Amino acid sequence: MLLSEQEQLLSYNGEVLVFQLSKPKHVEGAADKTMNLCVRRMVFNRDTKVFVQKSSGAFSMHASHSKIEMICCSCTTDSRTGIILPCILMKKKKRNNFNYILLLLHSSNQFEQSFHFKLDYELKEDIMLFAGPSVLWRHINKLFYISSNTCMVRSAPLQLSSVVWTGEIVGEGTVVLGIRTACLPESEDADEFSTSDRAIWGSEFFGYAVQTQRMLTGTCFMPHAYSRVVSSVYVCKSERLKNQLRISLVAITHKNQLIWFQNGLPKGVCELPFEKPCSVKTAVTSSNDLLIIVSFAFGNSCVVQRRDSLQVASKCQKVKCVLVDDFIGSGSEQLLLLFKDDSNTDVLSTFKITDLEGVDYASGINFKHDVPATEGLQENGLLTVQALETRLQAGFTSVRELQQHLELQKRVILESCRALIDLVEERTHILPKAEEEGLVSLWDDVENPPHSLSKEKSLASEVPEHFTEKLWQRVVGDSLVVGVKLTESCHWSLNDVSLSLVTDQDFSSISPIIKCQSKIIKLNKAFSALAVSSCQIEPPPKRIKLDLHSKDDLKKEFPKRPSGVHLNGAKTVIAVTSLSPLLAFHHVCCAVLLHAKRRKQGNDGLQESKQITVLCGKIVLSLEDISNGRFSVKMLRDNSYCAGTMEDILAVLATAVRFSFQIMSSDWTLTPVNSWLLGEMECTPFKECHDNIFCHKAGNLYGTVFKWSLKNPFEGVLTIFCRNLTVLFQCLHSLTRVLPPSCRVKLLRSGRKSVLTEQLALALEKEMLTSKSSFFSKESKAENNLTWGNEAGKKIDNAPLASLLDTEEGVQKFRKKLQNEREESVLSMNQTMSGALYQKIALKIAEAQLSSDMIVWRLS
């Protein structure tokens, strides 16, 4: 019979949710119909001893030529937020098609459609809701389920006769417990089993983990002998000890029994007072006693207590529904029994709330069975409750003060991070107003000083943001790669540039600054990729001393040129950080900061460096984008090339470990190396650059990048960019099998010798220029107001020497100037300088010498 109104009841956070599906009155002439799903949140009032409505909500559904029904409701975990929410499964039937809709109810009484699915049959058997939210059912002895994450109906690869429980088990996720036909061992002869053995092994108990699609041994729940009589199960506790699953559960049987199982063995049994048990659930009272509630057909119910043994503690008849929750707000669970009452349409008109101890409310009447009716005990109980309420209030106050203190710490840390960013960006940091921080100012505050704003604008305008050209991000394995491409007009040194990632979210438990490693990759037209790591091993101390006579001689011997291999290269700065810690927040927004040093010539002849910071932009990273492969590296074969973008190539090189090997052969040419790369290793050159080739061979070697450079037919350098040492050893093992026996393979410290030689020349040039500019600076000369010999000569009159010696006055003048020059020359040999100047000069020279030492060590 088609009902115009249906009801479903659900307990949630101490409230009773009453779902009612009602069909409004049909208006004649109207073709469409609408069904309203209404919800009422009812809470128990301890003063009036009745349930009162707290709030309500409604959801409208189009029901043209359709029949809409409520199937079931439950409280499940929303996988997006981890919050437990009420959900209800709806059915819309139109002819022979069935459309099922799963709705979520939020705290604002707003319904959200999680997902829907269509079937050509009706759900009737073992319908259950579990975390996700997800729906599970049985049809024709097969198990089907659908989740909000996939929105696709899937079937489990097993046959079963019934589902007795669905829920969460430690270490396994969502597990389905069921009964299926026993699978006899193939090694055993079926005729050897007796009649009792056949009866026992006719069916078996099993567990199936939905997420991992793994079967669990049924004997860890109960012996197989009970599988023929068990009708419903409730798992009370699950834990793992020494990699073993330990389960405590209760089960009801077709023989009207309640059995307690612990670690797969029966520990207690109790005869039930009614026939045809349907379901079982548990509740924990204020004294930590476990109550087992069993519901029967025809509206019967009983409560079993588990103390020393299982005993029936209470039984009721004409029960419409039994709910378990903390309805009176005492901190422990109680039972709510709703009775059938034909004289009253309100479903909550006739009820009973009890925990079989000290709480017992029945239809507005408050009485206590187990507590003696003596005034002294009642007074003591009242005083105890008052004392507990006082302690609870004090504890609540302490928790609130602690939360305020943590919030203050969070604001101080965030304000410190903002001040640090403003400091490195050379902006004036403006402190928040005292009113915003909840403080009282002791001085007269000047709101919005105009000079600070103008100063901040002027400083921000000085930041050279035009040096950045492009910002990109990629995901390689467990690493996040963020790259910033610099413009060709940028002449910063490779050693003076780095990146930082700072999160925008306000995370109180972690620092907003993300730990990452900066690398600089320079690409020129020949694609010579030089990955300069920020962490290098320091070489042993060595010193190269050069005597310089004049700056002109220096320019003739070492022509001046910028750092790097080629003049027409594009520089890319890359930051590599671990990806997995960021994915814990599902959605992260990071600001990308570029740090660099701007060098200029000072008045003292020394180079002065100024630290600047540029905001390159922001990147957004979410778990959904990672799952969809939005930022993944795509290296696909395009005919005989590897069609990867320049960003993909840089990301692979940045996350790889680089090794260079010098291969020499005195008797044979090195032709087999090229054949080995293109043949056995299945390598193809990058479309963007032909010098580097990408390995497409399946297995661990996939993704390895090679570069083979022949100096002559008998000598070459092989550079390998690999993920780890295991991949490197596999490559070398495969290479040694194709090389001639007389070949020698030598590990190089870094790169080709010609490149390092050119870098050494540049470093020595920088070292000599630093030394000369330091000791011949104007500041060192100003200490004693002296001039050097070559400049003293410039102060001599430009008149011809012969004209000075013609007269006696000229000779005396020339003699006096010559004597002054001799005195200045003697004094110049004993010059002094201040300690601060000497320290500054020594630091500049040490930096230049350390750079040249590093390259010499890598060449050795």
CSV table of N, CA and C in Angstrom, one decimal, residues 706-821:
chain,number,residue,atom,x,y,z
A,706,PHE,N,70.3,10.0,-19.7
A,706,PHE,CA,71.7,9.8,-20.0
A,706,PHE,C,72.2,11.0,-20.9
A,707,LYS,N,73.5,11.3,-20.9
A,707,LYS,CA,74.1,12.2,-21.8
A,707,LYS,C,75.5,11.6,-22.2
A,708,TRP,N,75.7,11.4,-23.4
A,708,TRP,CA,76.9,10.7,-23.9
A,708,TRP,C,77.7,11.7,-24.8
A,709,SER,N,78.9,12.1,-24.4
A,709,SER,CA,79.7,13.1,-25.1
A,709,SER,C,81.0,12.4,-25.5
A,710,LEU,N,81.3,12.4,-26.8
A,710,LEU,CA,82.6,11.8,-27.2
A,710,LEU,C,83.6,12.9,-27.4
A,711,LYS,N,84.7,12.7,-26.7
A,711,LYS,CA,85.9,13.6,-27.0
A,711,LYS,C,86.6,13.2,-28.2
A,712,ASN,N,86.8,11.9,-28.4
A,712,ASN,CA,87.4,11.3,-29.6
A,712,ASN,C,86.9,9.9,-29.6
A,713,PRO,N,87.1,9.2,-30.7
A,713,PRO,CA,86.6,7.8,-30.8
A,713,PRO,C,87.0,6.9,-29.7
A,714,PHE,N,88.0,7.2,-28.9
A,714,PHE,CA,88.5,6.3,-27.9
A,714,PHE,C,88.2,6.9,-26.5
A,715,GLU,N,87.6,8.0,-26.3
A,715,GLU,CA,87.4,8.6,-25.0
A,715,GLU,C,86.1,9.4,-25.0
A,716,GLY,N,85.3,9.3,-24.0
A,716,GLY,CA,84.1,10.0,-23.8
A,716,GLY,C,83.6,10.1,-22.4
A,717,VAL,N,82.6,10.9,-22.1
A,717,VAL,CA,82.1,11.1,-20.8
A,717,VAL,C,80.6,10.8,-20.8
A,718,LEU,N,80.2,9.8,-19.9
A,718,LEU,CA,78.8,9.4,-19.8
A,718,LEU,C,78.2,10.0,-18.5
A,719,THR,N,77.2,10.9,-18.6
A,719,THR,CA,76.5,11.5,-17.5
A,719,THR,C,75.2,10.8,-17.3
A,720,ILE,N,74.9,10.3,-16.0
A,720,ILE,CA,73.7,9.6,-15.7
A,720,ILE,C,72.9,10.4,-14.6
A,721,PHE,N,71.7,10.7,-14.9
A,721,PHE,CA,70.8,11.3,-14.0
A,721,PHE,C,69.8,10.2,-13.5
A,722,CYS,N,69.9,9.7,-12.3
A,722,CYS,CA,69.1,8.6,-11.8
A,722,CYS,C,68.4,8.9,-10.5
A,723,ARG,N,67.4,8.1,-10.1
A,723,ARG,CA,66.7,8.3,-8.9
A,723,ARG,C,67.5,8.0,-7.7
A,724,ASN,N,68.3,6.9,-7.7
A,724,ASN,CA,69.0,6.4,-6.5
A,724,ASN,C,70.2,5.6,-7.0
A,725,LEU,N,71.0,5.1,-6.0
A,725,LEU,CA,72.2,4.3,-6.3
A,725,LEU,C,71.8,3.0,-6.9
A,726,THR,N,70.7,2.4,-6.5
A,726,THR,CA,70.3,1.1,-7.0
A,726,THR,C,70.2,1.2,-8.6
A,727,VAL,N,69.5,2.2,-9.0
A,727,VAL,CA,69.4,2.4,-10.5
A,727,VAL,C,70.7,2.6,-11.1
A,728,LEU,N,71.6,3.4,-10.5
A,728,LEU,CA,73.0,3.6,-11.0
A,728,LEU,C,73.7,2.3,-11.2
A,729,PHE,N,73.7,1.4,-10.2
A,729,PHE,CA,74.4,0.1,-10.2
A,729,PHE,C,73.8,-0.8,-11.3
A,730,GLN,N,72.5,-0.7,-11.5
A,730,GLN,CA,71.9,-1.5,-12.6
A,730,GLN,C,72.4,-1.0,-14.0
A,731,CYS,N,72.5,0.3,-14.1
A,731,CYS,CA,73.0,0.9,-15.4
A,731,CYS,C,74.4,0.5,-15.7
A,732,LEU,N,75.3,0.6,-14.6
A,732,LEU,CA,76.7,0.3,-14.8
A,732,LEU,C,76.9,-1.2,-15.1
A,733,HIS,N,76.1,-2.1,-14.4
A,733,HIS,CA,76.2,-3.5,-14.6
A,733,HIS,C,75.8,-3.9,-16.1
A,734,SER,N,74.8,-3.2,-16.6
A,734,SER,CA,74.4,-3.5,-18.0
A,734,SER,C,75.4,-2.9,-19.0
A,735,LEU,N,76.0,-1.7,-18.6
A,735,LEU,CA,77.0,-1.1,-19.5
A,735,LEU,C,78.3,-2.0,-19.6
A,736,THR,N,78.8,-2.5,-18.5
A,736,THR,CA,80.0,-3.2,-18.5
A,736,THR,C,79.9,-4.5,-19.3
A,737,ARG,N,78.7,-5.0,-19.6
A,737,ARG,CA,78.6,-6.2,-20.4
A,737,ARG,C,78.8,-5.9,-21.9
A,738,VAL,N,78.7,-4.7,-22.3
A,738,VAL,CA,78.8,-4.4,-23.8
A,738,VAL,C,80.2,-3.7,-24.0
A,739,LEU,N,80.9,-3.2,-23.0
A,739,LEU,CA,82.1,-2.5,-23.3
A,739,LEU,C,83.2,-3.5,-23.5
A,740,PRO,N,84.2,-3.1,-24.3
A,740,PRO,CA,85.4,-4.0,-24.5
A,740,PRO,C,86.1,-4.3,-23.2
A,741,PRO,N,86.8,-5.4,-23.1
A,741,PRO,CA,87.5,-5.7,-21.9
A,741,PRO,C,88.6,-4.7,-21.5
A,742,SER,N,89.2,-4.0,-22.5
A,742,SER,CA,90.3,-3.1,-22.2
A,742,SER,C,89.8,-1.7,-21.8
A,743,CYS,N,88.5,-1.5,-21.7
A,743,CYS,CA,88.0,-0.2,-21.3
A,743,CYS,C,88.2,0.1,-19.8
A,744,ARG,N,88.4,1.4,-19.6
A,744,ARG,CA,88.5,1.9,-18.2
A,744,ARG,C,87.4,2.9,-17.9
A,745,VAL,N,86.7,2.7,-16.8
A,745,VAL,CA,85.6,3.6,-16.4
A,745,VAL,C,86.0,4.3,-15.1
A,746,LYS,N,86.1,5.6,-15.2
A,746,LYS,CA,86.5,6.4,-14.0
A,746,LYS,C,85.4,7.4,-13.6
A,747,LEU,N,85.1,7.4,-12.3
A,747,LEU,CA,84.1,8.3,-11.8
A,747,LEU,C,84.7,9.7,-11.7
A,748,LEU,N,84.0,10.7,-12.3
A,748,LEU,CA,84.5,12.1,-12.3
A,748,LEU,C,83.8,12.8,-11.1
A,749,ARG,N,84.5,13.8,-10.6
A,749,ARG,CA,83.9,14.5,-9.5
A,749,ARG,C,82.6,15.3,-9.9
A,750,SER,N,82.7,16.0,-11.0
A,750,SER,CA,81.6,16.7,-11.5
A,750,SER,C,81.8,17.2,-12.9
A,751,GLY,N,81.0,16.8,-13.8
A,751,GLY,CA,80.9,17.3,-15.2
A,751,GLY,C,82.2,17.1,-16.0
A,752,ARG,N,82.2,17.7,-17.2
A,752,ARG,CA,83.3,17.6,-18.1
A,752,ARG,C,84.5,18.4,-17.6
A,753,LYS,N,85.7,18.0,-18.0
A,753,LYS,CA,86.9,18.7,-17.6
A,753,LYS,C,87.0,20.1,-18.3
A,754,SER,N,86.5,20.2,-19.5
A,754,SER,CA,86.6,21.5,-20.2
A,754,SER,C,85.7,22.5,-19.5
A,755,VAL,N,84.6,22.1,-19.1
A,755,VAL,CA,83.6,23.0,-18.4
A,755,VAL,C,84.2,23.5,-17.1
A,756,LEU,N,84.8,22.5,-16.3
A,756,LEU,CA,85.3,22.9,-15.0
A,756,LEU,C,86.6,23.8,-15.2
A,757,THR,N,87.3,23.6,-16.3
A,757,THR,CA,88.5,24.4,-16.5
A,757,THR,C,88.1,25.8,-16.8
A,758,GLU,N,87.0,26.0,-17.6
A,758,GLU,CA,86.6,27.4,-17.9
A,758,GLU,C,86.0,28.0,-16.6
A,759,GLN,N,85.3,27.2,-15.8
A,759,GLN,CA,84.9,27.8,-14.5
A,759,GLN,C,86.0,28.2,-13.6
A,760,LEU,N,87.1,27.4,-13.6
A,760,LEU,CA,88.3,27.7,-12.8
A,760,LEU,C,88.9,29.0,-13.2
A,761,ALA,N,89.0,29.2,-14.5
A,761,ALA,CA,89.5,30.5,-15.0
A,761,ALA,C,88.7,31.7,-14.6
A,762,LEU,N,87.4,31.5,-14.6
A,762,LEU,CA,86.6,32.6,-14.1
A,762,LEU,C,86.8,32.9,-12.6
A,763,ALA,N,86.9,31.8,-11.9
A,763,ALA,CA,87.1,31.9,-10.4
A,763,ALA,C,88.4,32.6,-10.1
A,764,LEU,N,89.5,32.2,-10.8
A,764,LEU,CA,90.8,32.8,-10.6
A,764,LEU,C,90.8,34.2,-11.0
A,765,GLU,N,90.1,34.6,-12.0
A,765,GLU,CA,90.0,36.0,-12.4
A,765,GLU,C,89.3,36.8,-11.4
A,766,LYS,N,88.2,36.2,-10.8
A,766,LYS,CA,87.5,36.9,-9.7
A,766,LYS,C,88.4,37.1,-8.5
A,767,GLU,N,89.2,36.0,-8.2
A,767,GLU,CA,90.0,36.1,-7.0
A,767,GLU,C,91.1,37.2,-7.2
A,768,MET,N,91.7,37.3,-8.4
A,768,MET,CA,92.7,38.3,-8.6
A,768,MET,C,92.1,39.7,-8.6
A,769,LEU,N,91.0,39.9,-9.2
A,769,LEU,CA,90.3,41.2,-9.2
A,769,LEU,C,90.0,41.6,-7.8
A,770,THR,N,89.5,40.7,-7.0
A,770,THR,CA,89.2,41.0,-5.6
A,770,THR,C,90.4,41.4,-4.8
A,771,SER,N,91.5,40.7,-5.0
A,771,SER,CA,92.8,41.0,-4.2
A,771,SER,C,93.3,42.4,-4.7
A,772,LYS,N,93.3,42.7,-6.0
A,772,LYS,CA,93.9,43.9,-6.5
A,772,LYS,C,93.0,45.1,-6.1
A,773,SER,N,91.7,45.0,-6.2
A,773,SER,CA,90.8,46.1,-5.9
A,773,SER,C,90.8,46.3,-4.4
A,774,SER,N,91.1,45.3,-3.6
A,774,SER,CA,91.1,45.5,-2.1
A,774,SER,C,92.4,46.3,-1.7
A,775,PHE,N,93.6,45.9,-2.1
A,775,PHE,CA,94.8,46.5,-1.6
A,775,PHE,C,95.1,47.8,-2.4
A,776,PHE,N,94.5,48.0,-3.5
A,776,PHE,CA,94.8,49.3,-4.2
A,776,PHE,C,93.5,50.2,-4.1
A,777,SER,N,92.7,50.1,-3.2
A,777,SER,CA,91.5,50.9,-3.0
A,777,SER,C,91.8,52.3,-2.5
A,778,LYS,N,90.9,53.2,-2.7
A,778,LYS,CA,91.1,54.6,-2.3
A,778,LYS,C,91.0,54.7,-0.8
A,779,GLU,N,90.3,53.7,-0.2
A,779,GLU,CA,90.1,53.8,1.3
A,779,GLU,C,91.4,53.5,2.0
A,780,SER,N,92.2,52.5,1.5
A,780,SER,CA,93.4,52.2,2.1
A,780,SER,C,94.5,53.3,1.9
A,781,LYS,N,94.3,54.0,0.8
A,781,LYS,CA,95.3,55.1,0.6
A,781,LYS,C,95.0,56.3,1.5
A,782,ALA,N,93.7,56.4,1.8
A,782,ALA,CA,93.3,57.6,2.6
A,782,ALA,C,93.7,57.5,4.1
A,783,GLU,N,94.2,56.3,4.5
A,783,GLU,CA,94.5,56.1,5.9
A,783,GLU,C,95.7,57.1,6.3
A,784,ASN,N,96.7,57.2,5.4
A,784,ASN,CA,97.8,58.1,5.7
A,784,ASN,C,97.9,59.3,4.7
A,785,ASN,N,96.9,59.5,4.0
A,785,ASN,CA,96.9,60.6,3.0
A,785,ASN,C,98.1,60.5,2.0
A,786,LEU,N,98.4,59.3,1.6
A,786,LEU,CA,99.5,59.1,0.7
A,786,LEU,C,99.0,58.7,-0.7
A,787,THR,N,99.9,58.8,-1.6
A,787,THR,CA,99.6,58.4,-3.0
A,787,THR,C,100.7,57.4,-3.4
A,788,TRP,N,100.3,56.5,-4.4
A,788,TRP,CA,101.2,55.5,-4.9
A,788,TRP,C,102.1,56.1,-5.9
A,789,GLY,N,103.2,55.3,-6.2
A,789,GLY,CA,104.2,55.8,-7.1
A,789,GLY,C,103.7,56.1,-8.4
A,790,ASN,N,102.8,55.3,-9.0
A,790,ASN,CA,102.4,55.6,-10.4
A,790,ASN,C,101.5,56.8,-10.4
A,791,GLU,N,100.8,57.2,-9.3
A,791,GLU,CA,100.0,58.4,-9.3
A,791,GLU,C,100.8,59.6,-8.9
A,792,ALA,N,101.8,59.4,-8.1
A,792,ALA,CA,102.7,60.5,-7.8
A,792,ALA,C,103.3,61.1,-9.0
A,793,GLY,N,103.7,60.2,-9.9
A,793,GLY,CA,104.3,60.6,-11.1
A,793,GLY,C,103.3,61.5,-12.0
A,794,LYS,N,102.0,61.2,-11.8
A,794,LYS,CA,101.1,62.0,-12.6
A,794,LYS,C,101.0,63.5,-12.1
A,795,LYS,N,101.3,63.7,-10.8
A,795,LYS,CA,101.3,65.0,-10.2
A,795,LYS,C,102.4,65.9,-10.6
A,796,ILE,N,103.5,65.3,-11.2
A,796,ILE,CA,104.6,66.1,-11.6
A,796,ILE,C,104.1,66.9,-12.8
A,797,ASP,N,104.7,68.1,-12.9
A,797,ASP,CA,104.2,69.0,-14.0
A,797,ASP,C,104.5,68.4,-15.3
A,798,ASN,N,103.6,68.6,-16.2
A,798,ASN,CA,103.8,68.0,-17.6
A,798,ASN,C,104.8,68.7,-18.4
A,799,ALA,N,105.4,69.7,-17.9
A,799,ALA,CA,106.4,70.4,-18.7
A,799,ALA,C,107.6,69.5,-19.0
A,800,PRO,N,108.3,69.8,-20.2
A,800,PRO,CA,109.4,68.9,-20.6
A,800,PRO,C,110.5,69.0,-19.5
A,801,LEU,N,111.2,67.8,-19.4
A,801,LEU,CA,112.2,67.7,-18.4
A,801,LEU,C,113.4,68.6,-18.7
A,802,ALA,N,113.7,68.8,-19.9
A,802,ALA,CA,114.9,69.6,-20.3
A,802,ALA,C,114.7,71.1,-20.0
A,803,SER,N,113.4,71.5,-20.1
A,803,SER,CA,113.2,72.9,-19.7
A,803,SER,C,113.3,73.2,-18.2
A,804,LEU,N,113.1,72.2,-17.4
A,804,LEU,CA,113.2,72.3,-15.9
A,804,LEU,C,114.7,72.4,-15.6
A,805,LEU,N,115.6,71.7,-16.3
A,805,LEU,CA,117.0,71.7,-16.0
A,805,LEU,C,117.8,72.8,-16.6
A,806,ASP,N,117.1,73.7,-17.3
A,806,ASP,CA,117.9,74.8,-18.0
A,806,ASP,C,118.3,75.8,-17.0
A,807,THR,N,117.4,76.0,-15.9
A,807,THR,CA,117.7,77.1,-15.0
A,807,THR,C,117.9,76.5,-13.6
A,808,GLU,N,118.6,77.3,-12.8
A,808,GLU,CA,118.9,76.8,-11.4
A,808,GLU,C,117.6,76.7,-10.6
A,809,GLU,N,116.6,77.5,-10.8
A,809,GLU,CA,115.4,77.4,-10.1
A,809,GLU,C,114.6,76.1,-10.5
A,810,GLY,N,114.7,75.8,-11.7
A,810,GLY,CA,114.0,74.5,-12.2
A,810,GLY,C,114.7,73.3,-11.6
A,811,VAL,N,116.1,73.4,-11.5
A,811,VAL,CA,116.7,72.2,-10.9
A,811,VAL,C,116.4,72.0,-9.5
A,812,GLN,N,116.3,73.1,-8.7
A,812,GLN,CA,115.9,73.1,-7.3
A,812,GLN,C,114.5,72.5,-7.2
A,813,LYS,N,113.6,72.9,-8.1
A,813,LYS,CA,112.2,72.5,-8.0
A,813,LYS,C,112.1,71.0,-8.3
A,814,PHE,N,112.9,70.5,-9.3
A,814,PHE,CA,112.8,69.1,-9.6
A,814,PHE,C,113.5,68.3,-8.5
A,815,ARG,N,114.5,68.8,-7.9
A,815,ARG,CA,115.2,68.1,-6.8
A,815,ARG,C,114.2,67.9,-5.6
A,816,LYS,N,113.4,69.0,-5.3
A,816,LYS,CA,112.5,69.0,-4.2
A,816,LYS,C,111.4,67.9,-4.4
A,817,LYS,N,110.9,67.9,-5.6
A,817,LYS,CA,109.8,67.0,-6.0
A,817,LYS,C,110.3,65.5,-5.9
A,818,LEU,N,111.6,65.3,-6.4
A,818,LEU,CA,112.1,64.0,-6.3
A,818,LEU,C,112.3,63.5,-4.9
A,819,GLN,N,112.8,64.5,-4.0
A,819,GLN,CA,112.9,64.1,-2.6
A,819,GLN,C,111.6,63.8,-2.0
A,820,ASN,N,110.5,64.5,-2.3
A,820,ASN,CA,109.2,64.2,-1.7
A,820,ASN,C,108.7,62.8,-2.2
A,821,GLU,N,109.0,62.5,-3.5
A,821,GLU,CA,108.6,61.2,-4.0
A,821,GLU,C,109.3,60.1,-3.3
